[in-house]
Amino acid sequence: GLEMNTLAIIPTISTPHNPRSTEAATKYFLVQAAASALILFSSTTNAWQMGTWDITNLSSTPAHIMFTLALAMKLGLVPLHFWLPEVLQGSTLTTALIISTWQKLAPMALIYLTLNNLSTMVLITLGLLSAIVGGWGGLNQTQTRKIMAYSSIAHLGWMFSISPLMPNIMILNLFIYLMMTTALFCLLIMAQSKTIQDTMTAWTLSPSMVATMMILLLSLGGLPPLTGFMPKWLILEGLVTQNLIFVAATMTMASLLSLFFYLRLTYTTTLTLPPNMIQTKFKWRLKPNLSIPLAMAASSLSILLLPITPLIIM
């Protein structure tokens, strides 16, 4: 299943035939192939030492550490994250959306199925490092796809940090991340914004779209009273309940780094105007597009779900 998923996305990455997309597809293939080989090696090691090929019963310590690192490589977690920003930058916005959302489902499902056999310390360490590097790496970026790549790394870090303690919160965080990322990518696709400078002119397409993009960015940053605050709140509560005060405090500080580049995007999108002349063309109307209903639905869920948190966690 993992290999079918990988081989199916590679032609999509290289669809606009240019050197950058070819490079991105090659990097993606090499990383995913190496991760798959590491998964096979970990299962072989477990079978050699324990006599079972069941991947949900990784009793050997080297086997489950290799398995965790292989899935971290597939997802783009620190310290195996260097390929993700480069691959997204070489892809179109639509392909970047698929890599940032759909391609995360299979590895996260494997993590969920094998949590009982994985090292809690390794998972929390990977999550902590990913949250820090995801926030730090996005500070100096000007390309929206690279910013979304580091945003993905940071969010996956939050999921990994809570996964051994409260797997259900990890799944909730995953679905909220998928909704918010899908909504923001749809808006970036409609506005054709590939750089921060491109977002300055998005208001000529639709002022309401710009307002929605601003709120979505704040939700991704985890500000209340938006939906993005819910997973951070629940994860911090879970970490403090388990007496992991240092991890919770470090994750909170790391989220401030991510919030900075979200606020930077918000500022350029809503409060900055590029030089324009009297003949500037105002469209004020979006062309019919299949991504508009998806963006509307995902945006609504990404903004308004916080009040029903008590119903979700009951």
Coordinates of C-alpha atoms in Angstrom, one line a residue:
G1 CA 0.0 0.0 0.0
L2 CA 2.8 2.4 0.9
E3 CA 4.6 1.7 -2.4
M4 CA 1.5 2.0 -4.5
N5 CA 0.9 5.4 -2.8
T6 CA 4.5 6.5 -3.5
L7 CA 4.6 5.3 -7.1
A8 CA 1.2 7.0 -7.9
I9 CA 2.3 10.4 -6.6
I10 CA 5.6 10.6 -8.4
P11 CA 4.1 11.3 -11.9
T12 CA 1.9 13.9 -10.3
I13 CA 5.0 15.7 -8.9
S14 CA 6.8 15.7 -12.2
T15 CA 3.7 16.7 -14.3
P16 CA 4.9 20.1 -15.3
H17 CA 8.0 18.9 -17.2
N18 CA 10.8 21.1 -16.0
P19 CA 14.1 20.5 -14.2
R20 CA 12.7 21.7 -10.8
S21 CA 9.8 19.3 -10.8
T22 CA 11.9 16.4 -12.1
E23 CA 14.4 17.1 -9.2
A24 CA 11.5 17.1 -6.7
A25 CA 10.1 13.8 -8.0
T26 CA 13.6 12.2 -7.9
K27 CA 14.2 13.4 -4.3
Y28 CA 10.7 12.2 -3.2
F29 CA 11.3 8.8 -4.8
L30 CA 14.8 8.3 -3.2
V31 CA 13.6 9.3 0.2
Q32 CA 10.5 7.1 0.1
A33 CA 12.4 4.1 -1.3
A34 CA 15.0 4.4 1.5
A35 CA 12.3 4.6 4.2
S36 CA 10.5 1.6 2.7
A37 CA 13.8 -0.4 2.7
L38 CA 14.3 0.6 6.4
I39 CA 10.8 -0.7 7.2
L40 CA 11.6 -4.0 5.5
F41 CA 14.9 -4.2 7.3
S42 CA 13.2 -3.6 10.7
S43 CA 10.6 -6.3 10.1
T44 CA 13.3 -8.7 9.0
T45 CA 15.3 -7.9 12.1
N46 CA 12.3 -8.5 14.3
A47 CA 11.5 -11.8 12.5
W48 CA 15.2 -12.9 13.0
Q49 CA 15.2 -12.1 16.7
M50 CA 11.6 -12.8 17.7
G51 CA 10.4 -15.3 15.1
T52 CA 7.4 -13.2 13.9
W53 CA 6.7 -11.2 10.8
D54 CA 3.8 -9.3 12.4
I55 CA 4.6 -5.6 12.1
T56 CA 2.2 -4.7 15.0
N57 CA 4.3 -6.9 17.3
L58 CA 7.8 -5.3 17.1
S59 CA 9.3 -6.6 20.3
S60 CA 13.0 -6.1 19.3
T61 CA 14.4 -2.7 20.3
P62 CA 16.5 -2.1 17.2
A63 CA 13.5 -3.1 15.0
H64 CA 11.1 -0.7 16.5
I65 CA 13.6 2.2 16.6
M66 CA 14.3 1.6 12.9
F67 CA 10.6 1.4 12.1
T68 CA 10.0 4.7 13.9
L69 CA 12.8 6.4 12.0
A70 CA 11.5 5.0 8.7
L71 CA 8.0 6.4 9.3
A72 CA 9.6 9.7 10.4
M73 CA 11.5 9.8 7.1
K74 CA 8.3 9.2 5.2
L75 CA 6.5 12.0 7.1
G76 CA 9.4 14.4 7.0
L77 CA 10.0 14.7 10.7
V78 CA 13.2 16.1 12.2
P79 CA 16.1 15.1 11.7
L80 CA 14.9 13.4 8.5
H81 CA 13.0 16.5 7.2
F82 CA 15.3 18.1 4.7
W83 CA 13.6 16.7 1.6
L84 CA 10.1 18.0 2.4
P85 CA 10.6 21.8 1.8
E86 CA 12.5 21.1 -1.4
V87 CA 10.0 18.7 -2.8
L88 CA 7.1 21.0 -2.0
Q89 CA 9.0 24.0 -3.6
G90 CA 9.5 22.0 -6.8
S91 CA 5.8 21.0 -7.0
T92 CA 2.7 22.9 -8.0
L93 CA 0.4 24.1 -5.3
T94 CA -2.1 21.3 -6.0
T95 CA 0.6 18.7 -5.7
A96 CA 1.9 20.3 -2.6
L97 CA -1.6 20.0 -1.1
I98 CA -1.6 16.3 -1.8
I99 CA 1.8 15.7 -0.3
S100 CA 1.0 17.7 2.8
T101 CA -2.3 16.0 3.5
W102 CA -3.2 12.7 1.7
Q103 CA 0.4 11.4 1.7
K104 CA 0.5 11.7 5.6
L105 CA -2.4 9.3 6.1
A106 CA -0.8 5.9 5.5
P107 CA 2.3 6.5 7.7
M108 CA 0.2 8.0 10.5
A109 CA -2.1 4.9 10.3
L110 CA 1.0 2.7 10.8
I111 CA 2.1 4.8 13.7
Y112 CA -1.3 4.4 15.3
L113 CA -1.4 0.6 14.8
T114 CA 2.1 0.1 16.2
L115 CA 2.1 2.6 19.1
N116 CA 2.1 -0.1 21.8
N117 CA 5.5 -1.4 20.6
L118 CA 7.2 1.9 19.9
S119 CA 9.5 3.8 22.3
T120 CA 7.8 6.6 24.1
M121 CA 11.0 8.5 24.5
V122 CA 11.9 8.3 20.8
L123 CA 8.4 9.5 19.8
I124 CA 8.4 12.5 22.2
T125 CA 12.0 13.4 21.2
L126 CA 11.1 13.4 17.5
G127 CA 8.0 15.4 18.2
L128 CA 9.8 18.0 20.3
L129 CA 12.6 18.5 17.7
S130 CA 10.1 18.7 14.9
A131 CA 8.0 21.4 16.7
I132 CA 11.2 23.5 17.3
V133 CA 12.7 23.1 13.8
G134 CA 9.4 23.5 12.1
G135 CA 8.9 26.9 13.8
W136 CA 12.5 27.9 13.4
G137 CA 12.9 26.9 9.7
G138 CA 9.9 28.8 8.5
L139 CA 11.0 32.2 10.0
N140 CA 13.1 33.3 7.0
Q141 CA 11.1 31.8 4.1
T142 CA 9.4 33.9 1.4
Q143 CA 7.8 31.0 -0.6
T144 CA 4.4 29.9 0.6
R145 CA 5.0 26.3 -0.2
K146 CA 8.2 26.2 1.9
I147 CA 6.3 27.9 4.7
M148 CA 3.6 25.3 4.5
A149 CA 6.3 22.5 4.6
Y150 CA 7.7 23.8 7.8
S151 CA 4.2 24.3 9.1
S152 CA 3.5 20.6 8.4
I153 CA 6.7 19.6 10.2
A154 CA 5.7 21.6 13.3
H155 CA 2.2 20.1 13.3
L156 CA 3.4 16.6 12.9
G157 CA 5.8 17.3 15.9
W158 CA 2.7 18.1 18.1
M159 CA 1.1 14.8 16.9
F160 CA 4.1 12.7 17.7
S161 CA 4.6 14.3 21.1
I162 CA 1.2 13.2 22.3
S163 CA 0.9 9.9 20.3
P164 CA 2.3 7.5 23.0
L165 CA 0.2 9.1 25.7
M166 CA -3.2 9.8 24.1
P167 CA -3.5 8.3 20.6
N168 CA -7.1 9.6 20.2
I169 CA -5.9 13.2 20.6
M170 CA -3.2 12.5 17.9
I171 CA -6.0 11.4 15.5
L172 CA -8.1 14.4 16.3
N173 CA -5.1 16.7 15.7
L174 CA -4.4 14.9 12.4
F175 CA -7.9 15.6 11.1
I176 CA -7.9 19.2 12.2
Y177 CA -4.5 19.7 10.6
L178 CA -5.8 18.1 7.3
M179 CA -8.8 20.5 7.4
M180 CA -6.8 23.6 8.0
T181 CA -4.1 22.8 5.5
T182 CA -6.6 21.8 2.8
A183 CA -8.5 25.1 3.3
L184 CA -5.4 27.3 3.2
F185 CA -4.0 25.5 0.1
C186 CA -7.3 25.9 -1.7
L187 CA -7.2 29.6 -1.0
L188 CA -3.6 29.9 -2.2
I189 CA -4.5 28.0 -5.3
M190 CA -7.4 30.3 -6.1
A191 CA -5.2 33.4 -5.4
Q192 CA -2.3 31.8 -7.3
S193 CA 0.0 32.9 -4.4
K194 CA 3.4 31.2 -4.6
T195 CA 5.3 33.8 -2.7
I196 CA 4.5 36.2 0.2
Q197 CA 4.6 39.1 -2.3
D198 CA 1.8 37.4 -4.3
T199 CA -0.5 37.4 -1.3
M200 CA -0.5 41.2 -1.4
T201 CA -2.6 41.2 -4.5
A202 CA -5.1 38.5 -3.4
W203 CA -7.6 41.2 -2.4
T204 CA -8.2 42.2 -6.0
L205 CA -9.7 38.7 -6.5
S206 CA -12.0 38.7 -3.5
P207 CA -11.8 40.6 -0.2
S208 CA -13.8 37.9 1.5
M209 CA -11.2 35.3 0.5
V210 CA -8.5 37.5 2.0
A211 CA -10.4 37.8 5.3
T212 CA -10.9 34.0 5.4
M213 CA -7.2 33.4 4.6
M214 CA -6.3 35.7 7.5
I215 CA -8.5 33.8 10.0
L216 CA -7.2 30.4 8.7
L217 CA -3.6 31.5 9.2
L218 CA -4.4 32.5 12.8
S219 CA -6.1 29.2 13.3
L220 CA -3.0 27.4 12.0
G221 CA -1.1 29.4 14.6
G222 CA -3.3 28.0 17.3
L223 CA -4.9 31.2 18.5
P224 CA -8.2 31.0 20.4
P225 CA -11.2 31.1 19.8
L226 CA -10.4 29.3 16.5
T227 CA -10.3 25.6 15.8
G228 CA -6.5 25.4 15.7
F229 CA -6.4 26.2 19.4
M230 CA -8.2 22.9 20.3
P231 CA -5.4 20.3 19.6
K232 CA -2.7 22.5 21.2
W233 CA -4.9 22.9 24.3
L234 CA -5.7 19.2 24.6
I235 CA -2.0 18.2 23.9
L236 CA -0.6 20.5 26.5
E237 CA -3.2 19.3 29.0
G238 CA -2.2 15.7 28.3
L239 CA 1.5 16.4 28.6
V240 CA 1.0 18.3 31.9
T241 CA -1.2 15.5 33.2
Q242 CA 1.7 13.1 32.6
N243 CA 4.1 15.4 34.4
L244 CA 6.0 16.2 31.2
I245 CA 6.2 19.9 32.2
F246 CA 9.5 20.6 30.4
V247 CA 8.1 19.1 27.1
A248 CA 4.9 21.1 27.4
A249 CA 6.8 24.4 28.1
T250 CA 9.2 23.8 25.2
M251 CA 6.3 23.0 22.8
T252 CA 4.6 26.2 23.8
M253 CA 7.7 28.2 23.1
A254 CA 8.1 26.5 19.8
S255 CA 4.6 27.4 18.8
L256 CA 5.5 31.0 19.2
L257 CA 8.1 30.6 16.4
S258 CA 5.4 29.2 14.1
L259 CA 3.0 31.9 15.1
F260 CA 5.5 34.5 14.0
F261 CA 5.5 33.5 10.3
Y262 CA 1.8 33.0 10.3
L263 CA 1.4 36.6 11.6
R264 CA 3.9 37.6 8.9
L265 CA 1.7 36.1 6.2
T266 CA -1.4 37.6 7.8
Y267 CA 0.2 41.1 7.8
T268 CA 1.3 40.9 4.1
T269 CA -2.1 39.5 3.1
T270 CA -4.4 41.9 4.8
L271 CA -2.5 45.1 5.7
T272 CA 0.0 45.6 2.9
L273 CA -0.7 47.0 -0.5
P274 CA 1.6 46.8 -3.4
P275 CA 2.3 49.9 -5.6
N276 CA -0.7 50.3 -7.9
M277 CA -1.8 52.8 -10.6
I278 CA -5.2 54.2 -11.4
Q279 CA -5.5 51.6 -14.2
T280 CA -5.2 48.7 -11.7
K281 CA -7.6 45.9 -12.6
F282 CA -10.0 44.8 -9.9
K283 CA -11.6 41.5 -10.6
W284 CA -13.8 41.3 -7.5
R285 CA -15.3 38.0 -8.6
L286 CA -13.8 34.5 -8.6
K287 CA -14.2 32.3 -11.7
P288 CA -16.2 29.1 -11.0
N289 CA -13.8 26.6 -9.6
L290 CA -14.1 23.1 -8.1
S291 CA -11.9 24.1 -5.2
I292 CA -14.3 26.9 -4.0
P293 CA -16.9 24.6 -2.3
L294 CA -14.1 22.5 -0.7
A295 CA -12.4 25.7 0.5
M296 CA -15.6 27.0 2.0
A297 CA -16.4 23.7 3.8
A298 CA -12.9 23.2 5.1
S299 CA -12.6 26.9 6.2
S300 CA -15.8 26.8 8.1
L301 CA -14.7 23.7 10.0
S302 CA -11.2 25.1 10.5
I303 CA -12.6 28.2 12.2
L304 CA -15.7 27.3 14.1
L305 CA -15.1 23.9 15.9
L306 CA -13.6 25.1 19.2
P307 CA -16.9 25.5 21.0
I308 CA -17.8 21.8 20.5
T309 CA -14.5 20.6 22.1
P310 CA -16.3 19.2 25.2
L311 CA -18.5 17.1 23.0
I312 CA -15.4 15.7 21.1
I313 CA -13.4 14.8 24.1
M314 CA -16.2 13.1 26.1

